[in-house]
Amino acid sequence: MRIISLNAWGGRLHEALITYVTEADPDVLCLQEVLRAPGADHGWSIYRDAGLELPQRFNLFTEISTALPGHDGFFCPTSSGELFDGDTAIVAEFGLATFVRKTHSVIAQGLDFVHGRFSADGWGEHPRPRNAHCIRLFSHEHASTVTIAHMHGLRDPAGKGDTAAREKQAAALVGLIERVWPGDEGLVVCGDFNVLPDSATFAILARLGLSDLVTGGGLVDTRTSYYLKQGRFADYMLVTPGVKVAKFDVVEAPEVSDHRALLLDIG
């Protein structure tokens, strides 16, 4: 089973992203920073916030769904706000997306907020709402089950250091996982956590037996050349001892975001 986790960056490298997810052919694709605008066409828009303007694919979820017709897509919004095409406002939702190959059965799942709550009339106050999605899959090929969870951790303008909100977030993630994962099978937890490698988040997740493959492999960078700031950790992939890791890669090429994709093949 191939699992890929990636912060999609709102689809800013759209063509490269679509090509990569198609060719990489994941069984499970965990995406953060995904937009969906029901009833709207596909195309580009601008996100505006306090003088900042960022190009975004306002229907990225639908575009990924089209690129992966053999997968079921789950969209998990945190907020609904406005994007802009010139002076025209486009109402869109922002959140997580999980894509699962249809030959696998989703036999349990959980979705909840790990910080804040759903914002229906704007993107929300900083630090903005964040959620996590957890699924339990049955593999018919191997007659086995595995639980997979991913999260987009809160962004704090003060940086990626530990805060009370981040510790509460980690505890909420553990609580969500425990509602889905029976405890006696493999567990994979991944995503853009927005924390540093020495964060208390990892000590909290370690209570489930999880250890991180990024820092455990001595890797020091999960960002691409499009990220120009210091502090190049953000994305992590954790597993329990029962997960048979056949391959793990922090993908350097192609660059499809300002984050690198994390690719895990399990036996």
Short mmCIF file of C-alpha atoms in Angstrom, two decimals:
data_model
loop_
_atom_site.label_atom_id
_atom_site.label_comp_id
_atom_site.label_asym_id
_atom_site.label_seq_id
_atom_site.Cartn_x
_atom_site.Cartn_y
_atom_site.Cartn_z
CA MET A 1 0.00 0.00 0.00
CA ARG A 2 1.34 3.42 -0.98
CA ILE A 3 0.50 6.43 1.21
CA ILE A 4 1.41 9.98 0.19
CA SER A 5 1.05 13.05 2.39
CA LEU A 6 1.43 16.52 0.91
CA ASN A 7 0.54 20.11 1.66
CA ALA A 8 -0.88 20.99 -1.77
CA TRP A 9 -0.24 24.75 -1.32
CA GLY A 10 -3.64 25.57 -2.77
CA GLY A 11 -2.57 24.06 -6.10
CA ARG A 12 -0.15 26.89 -6.91
CA LEU A 13 1.99 24.43 -8.94
CA HIS A 14 -1.15 22.97 -10.45
CA GLU A 15 0.12 21.21 -13.57
CA ALA A 16 3.08 19.60 -11.80
CA LEU A 17 0.86 18.55 -8.88
CA ILE A 18 -1.76 16.86 -11.07
CA THR A 19 0.93 15.04 -13.06
CA TYR A 20 2.68 13.87 -9.88
CA VAL A 21 -0.35 12.47 -8.05
CA THR A 22 -1.43 10.67 -11.22
CA GLU A 23 1.95 9.10 -11.90
CA ALA A 24 2.78 8.31 -8.26
CA ASP A 25 -0.45 6.26 -8.11
CA PRO A 26 -1.02 6.28 -4.31
CA ASP A 27 -3.48 3.98 -2.60
CA VAL A 28 -4.12 6.77 -0.10
CA LEU A 29 -3.43 10.44 -0.79
CA CYS A 30 -3.56 12.80 2.20
CA LEU A 31 -3.64 16.44 1.12
CA GLN A 32 -3.61 19.60 3.19
CA GLU A 33 -4.48 23.12 1.97
CA VAL A 34 -7.16 22.10 -0.52
CA LEU A 35 -9.97 24.31 -1.81
CA ARG A 36 -13.41 23.45 -3.13
CA ALA A 37 -16.03 25.78 -4.62
CA PRO A 38 -19.23 23.79 -5.26
CA GLY A 39 -21.04 24.89 -8.40
CA ALA A 40 -18.14 27.00 -9.70
CA ASP A 41 -15.94 26.34 -12.71
CA HIS A 42 -12.29 25.37 -12.45
CA GLY A 43 -9.48 27.87 -12.63
CA TRP A 44 -7.39 30.40 -10.76
CA SER A 45 -8.34 32.81 -8.03
CA ILE A 46 -6.55 35.08 -5.56
CA TYR A 47 -6.55 34.71 -1.79
CA ARG A 48 -6.24 38.09 -0.07
CA ASP A 49 -5.34 38.69 3.56
CA ALA A 50 -3.85 41.83 5.10
CA GLY A 51 -2.06 42.88 1.93
CA LEU A 52 -1.00 39.33 1.03
CA GLU A 53 -2.17 37.93 -2.32
CA LEU A 54 -1.72 34.27 -3.25
CA PRO A 55 -2.87 32.44 -6.39
CA GLN A 56 -5.10 29.46 -5.60
CA ARG A 57 -6.96 26.77 -7.56
CA PHE A 58 -10.45 27.32 -6.18
CA ASN A 59 -11.69 23.86 -7.18
CA LEU A 60 -8.56 21.83 -6.50
CA PHE A 61 -10.54 19.04 -4.82
CA THR A 62 -12.59 18.47 -7.98
CA GLU A 63 -9.48 18.60 -10.17
CA ILE A 64 -7.70 15.97 -8.07
CA SER A 65 -10.87 13.84 -8.10
CA THR A 66 -10.90 13.98 -11.90
CA ALA A 67 -7.21 13.03 -12.06
CA LEU A 68 -7.83 10.02 -9.76
CA PRO A 69 -11.06 8.42 -11.07
CA GLY A 70 -10.20 5.14 -9.35
CA HIS A 71 -10.30 6.78 -5.92
CA ASP A 72 -13.01 7.90 -3.54
CA GLY A 73 -12.47 11.46 -2.34
CA PHE A 74 -13.32 12.84 1.10
CA PHE A 75 -13.29 16.62 1.57
CA CYS A 76 -12.99 17.93 5.12
CA PRO A 77 -13.48 21.71 5.33
CA THR A 78 -12.34 23.95 8.16
CA SER A 79 -13.80 27.21 6.87
CA SER A 80 -15.64 28.98 4.07
CA GLY A 81 -14.51 32.33 2.75
CA GLU A 82 -13.97 34.48 -0.31
CA LEU A 83 -11.42 34.17 -3.08
CA PHE A 84 -11.26 36.65 -5.96
CA ASP A 85 -11.22 36.55 -9.74
CA GLY A 86 -10.47 40.21 -10.34
CA ASP A 87 -13.22 41.98 -8.42
CA THR A 88 -15.52 38.95 -8.51
CA ALA A 89 -15.79 37.06 -5.23
CA ILE A 90 -15.83 33.27 -5.27
CA VAL A 91 -17.12 31.51 -2.15
CA ALA A 92 -14.93 28.49 -1.45
CA GLU A 93 -14.15 26.05 1.33
CA PHE A 94 -10.66 25.30 2.66
CA GLY A 95 -9.48 22.14 4.38
CA LEU A 96 -8.16 18.60 4.07
CA ALA A 97 -8.77 16.03 1.35
CA THR A 98 -8.27 12.28 1.53
CA PHE A 99 -8.35 10.05 -1.55
CA VAL A 100 -8.61 6.26 -1.20
CA ARG A 101 -8.30 3.70 -3.99
CA LYS A 102 -11.70 2.13 -4.53
CA THR A 103 -10.32 -1.39 -4.23
CA HIS A 104 -9.75 -0.72 -0.52
CA SER A 105 -12.71 -0.63 1.85
CA VAL A 106 -13.08 2.25 4.30
CA ILE A 107 -14.49 0.38 7.30
CA ALA A 108 -14.31 3.21 9.87
CA GLN A 109 -13.49 6.88 9.93
CA GLY A 110 -13.44 9.95 12.13
CA LEU A 111 -13.27 13.67 11.43
CA ASP A 112 -12.96 16.44 13.98
CA PHE A 113 -11.39 19.77 14.75
CA VAL A 114 -8.06 19.79 16.56
CA HIS A 115 -8.08 23.58 16.89
CA GLY A 116 -11.02 25.95 16.83
CA ARG A 117 -14.29 25.19 15.06
CA PHE A 118 -15.81 25.49 11.61
CA SER A 119 -15.96 29.07 10.32
CA ALA A 120 -18.90 29.52 7.95
CA ASP A 121 -18.56 33.24 7.22
CA GLY A 122 -14.85 33.78 6.64
CA TRP A 123 -11.52 32.00 6.94
CA GLY A 124 -11.48 32.45 10.72
CA GLU A 125 -9.33 34.25 13.24
CA HIS A 126 -5.61 33.50 13.55
CA PRO A 127 -4.58 30.87 14.46
CA ARG A 128 -7.20 29.62 12.01
CA PRO A 129 -9.31 26.47 12.51
CA ARG A 130 -7.63 23.14 11.86
CA ASN A 131 -8.96 19.60 11.58
CA ALA A 132 -7.82 16.00 11.20
CA HIS A 133 -9.23 13.02 9.30
CA CYS A 134 -8.71 9.40 10.34
CA ILE A 135 -9.68 6.33 8.28
CA ARG A 136 -9.45 2.60 8.86
CA LEU A 137 -8.94 0.57 5.70
CA PHE A 138 -9.38 -3.09 4.83
CA SER A 139 -7.01 -4.34 2.13
CA HIS A 140 -8.67 -7.15 0.22
CA GLU A 141 -5.36 -8.08 -1.42
CA HIS A 142 -3.67 -8.76 1.93
CA ALA A 143 -6.79 -9.42 4.05
CA SER A 144 -5.45 -6.89 6.56
CA THR A 145 -6.37 -3.55 8.11
CA VAL A 146 -4.49 -0.31 8.71
CA THR A 147 -5.49 3.03 10.22
CA ILE A 148 -4.29 6.29 8.66
CA ALA A 149 -4.73 9.81 10.05
CA HIS A 150 -3.56 13.18 8.79
CA MET A 151 -3.67 16.69 10.16
CA HIS A 152 -2.89 20.25 9.11
CA GLY A 153 -1.49 21.82 12.25
CA LEU A 154 -2.33 25.36 13.25
CA ARG A 155 -0.18 28.18 11.95
CA ASP A 156 0.98 30.62 14.60
CA PRO A 157 2.43 33.92 13.30
CA ALA A 158 4.86 33.76 16.25
CA GLY A 159 6.51 30.64 14.84
CA LYS A 160 6.51 26.85 15.17
CA GLY A 161 7.45 26.59 18.84
CA ASP A 162 5.37 24.78 21.43
CA THR A 163 2.31 26.54 22.80
CA ALA A 164 -0.60 25.49 24.95
CA ALA A 165 -2.78 25.50 21.80
CA ARG A 166 -0.40 23.12 20.03
CA GLU A 167 -0.31 20.71 22.98
CA LYS A 168 -4.11 20.78 23.09
CA GLN A 169 -4.13 20.15 19.35
CA ALA A 170 -1.93 17.07 19.72
CA ALA A 171 -4.15 15.70 22.48
CA ALA A 172 -7.21 16.25 20.28
CA LEU A 173 -5.52 14.34 17.44
CA VAL A 174 -4.79 11.42 19.78
CA GLY A 175 -8.42 11.44 20.94
CA LEU A 176 -9.67 11.29 17.35
CA ILE A 177 -7.32 8.45 16.48
CA GLU A 178 -8.36 6.45 19.52
CA ARG A 179 -12.00 6.62 18.38
CA VAL A 180 -11.09 4.87 15.10
CA TRP A 181 -7.94 2.82 15.67
CA PRO A 182 -8.47 -0.43 17.63
CA GLY A 183 -4.89 -0.42 18.91
CA ASP A 184 -3.84 -3.85 17.69
CA GLU A 185 -2.99 -3.05 14.06
CA GLY A 186 -0.74 -0.72 12.09
CA LEU A 187 -1.21 3.04 12.49
CA VAL A 188 0.17 5.78 10.22
CA VAL A 189 -0.12 9.46 11.15
CA CYS A 190 1.06 12.19 8.79
CA GLY A 191 0.57 15.76 7.62
CA ASP A 192 1.84 19.31 7.85
CA PHE A 193 2.06 19.66 11.62
CA ASN A 194 3.66 23.14 11.61
CA VAL A 195 5.89 22.21 14.57
CA LEU A 196 9.60 21.68 15.16
CA PRO A 197 11.20 18.23 15.60
CA ASP A 198 11.59 18.69 19.36
CA SER A 199 7.93 19.59 19.83
CA ALA A 200 5.90 18.14 22.68
CA THR A 201 3.52 16.99 19.93
CA PHE A 202 5.76 13.98 19.32
CA ALA A 203 5.89 13.00 22.98
CA ILE A 204 2.08 13.06 23.04
CA LEU A 205 1.85 10.94 19.86
CA ALA A 206 4.49 8.56 21.24
CA ARG A 207 1.89 7.42 23.80
CA LEU A 208 0.27 5.57 20.89
CA GLY A 209 3.59 3.93 20.02
CA LEU A 210 4.23 6.28 17.10
CA SER A 211 7.73 7.27 15.94
CA ASP A 212 8.61 9.72 13.16
CA LEU A 213 10.24 8.54 9.94
CA VAL A 214 11.44 12.01 8.93
CA THR A 215 13.57 12.83 11.96
CA GLY A 216 14.25 9.15 12.65
CA GLY A 217 15.97 8.94 9.28
CA GLY A 218 18.12 11.97 9.97
CA LEU A 219 16.33 14.13 7.41
CA VAL A 220 16.52 17.87 7.99
CA ASP A 221 14.35 19.39 5.26
CA THR A 222 10.75 18.85 4.16
CA ARG A 223 10.49 22.06 2.11
CA THR A 224 11.23 22.70 -1.56
CA SER A 225 13.09 25.52 -3.31
CA TYR A 226 9.83 27.51 -3.35
CA TYR A 227 10.08 27.98 0.43
CA LEU A 228 12.54 30.80 1.12
CA LYS A 229 12.37 31.03 4.92
CA GLN A 230 14.46 29.36 7.63
CA GLY A 231 13.14 26.45 9.70
CA ARG A 232 12.58 23.87 7.01
CA PHE A 233 10.65 21.30 9.05
CA ALA A 234 6.88 21.13 8.76
CA ASP A 235 5.79 17.71 7.47
CA TYR A 236 6.00 14.40 9.28
CA MET A 237 5.09 10.74 8.84
CA LEU A 238 4.81 8.57 11.96
CA VAL A 239 4.22 4.83 12.25
CA THR A 240 3.71 2.24 14.97
CA PRO A 241 6.07 -0.77 15.19
CA GLY A 242 3.51 -3.01 13.47
CA VAL A 243 3.79 -1.07 10.20
CA LYS A 244 6.16 -2.83 7.78
CA VAL A 245 7.99 0.00 6.04
CA ALA A 246 9.08 -1.11 2.58
CA LYS A 247 10.07 2.39 1.43
CA PHE A 248 9.99 5.90 2.81
CA ASP A 249 10.94 8.98 0.82
CA VAL A 250 10.85 12.72 1.31
CA VAL A 251 10.43 13.45 -2.38
CA GLU A 252 12.93 15.97 -3.78
CA ALA A 253 11.71 15.89 -7.38
CA PRO A 254 9.38 16.80 -8.84
CA GLU A 255 8.63 19.92 -6.79
CA VAL A 256 4.84 20.25 -6.69
CA SER A 257 4.44 22.63 -3.72
CA ASP A 258 6.54 24.59 -1.28
CA HIS A 259 6.35 21.35 0.76
CA ARG A 260 7.89 18.05 -0.26
CA ALA A 261 5.65 15.05 -0.62
CA LEU A 262 6.15 12.27 1.92
CA LEU A 263 5.82 8.82 0.31
CA LEU A 264 5.44 5.62 2.33
CA ASP A 265 5.15 2.11 0.92
CA ILE A 266 4.05 -0.48 3.49
CA GLY A 267 3.96 -4.25 3.15
#
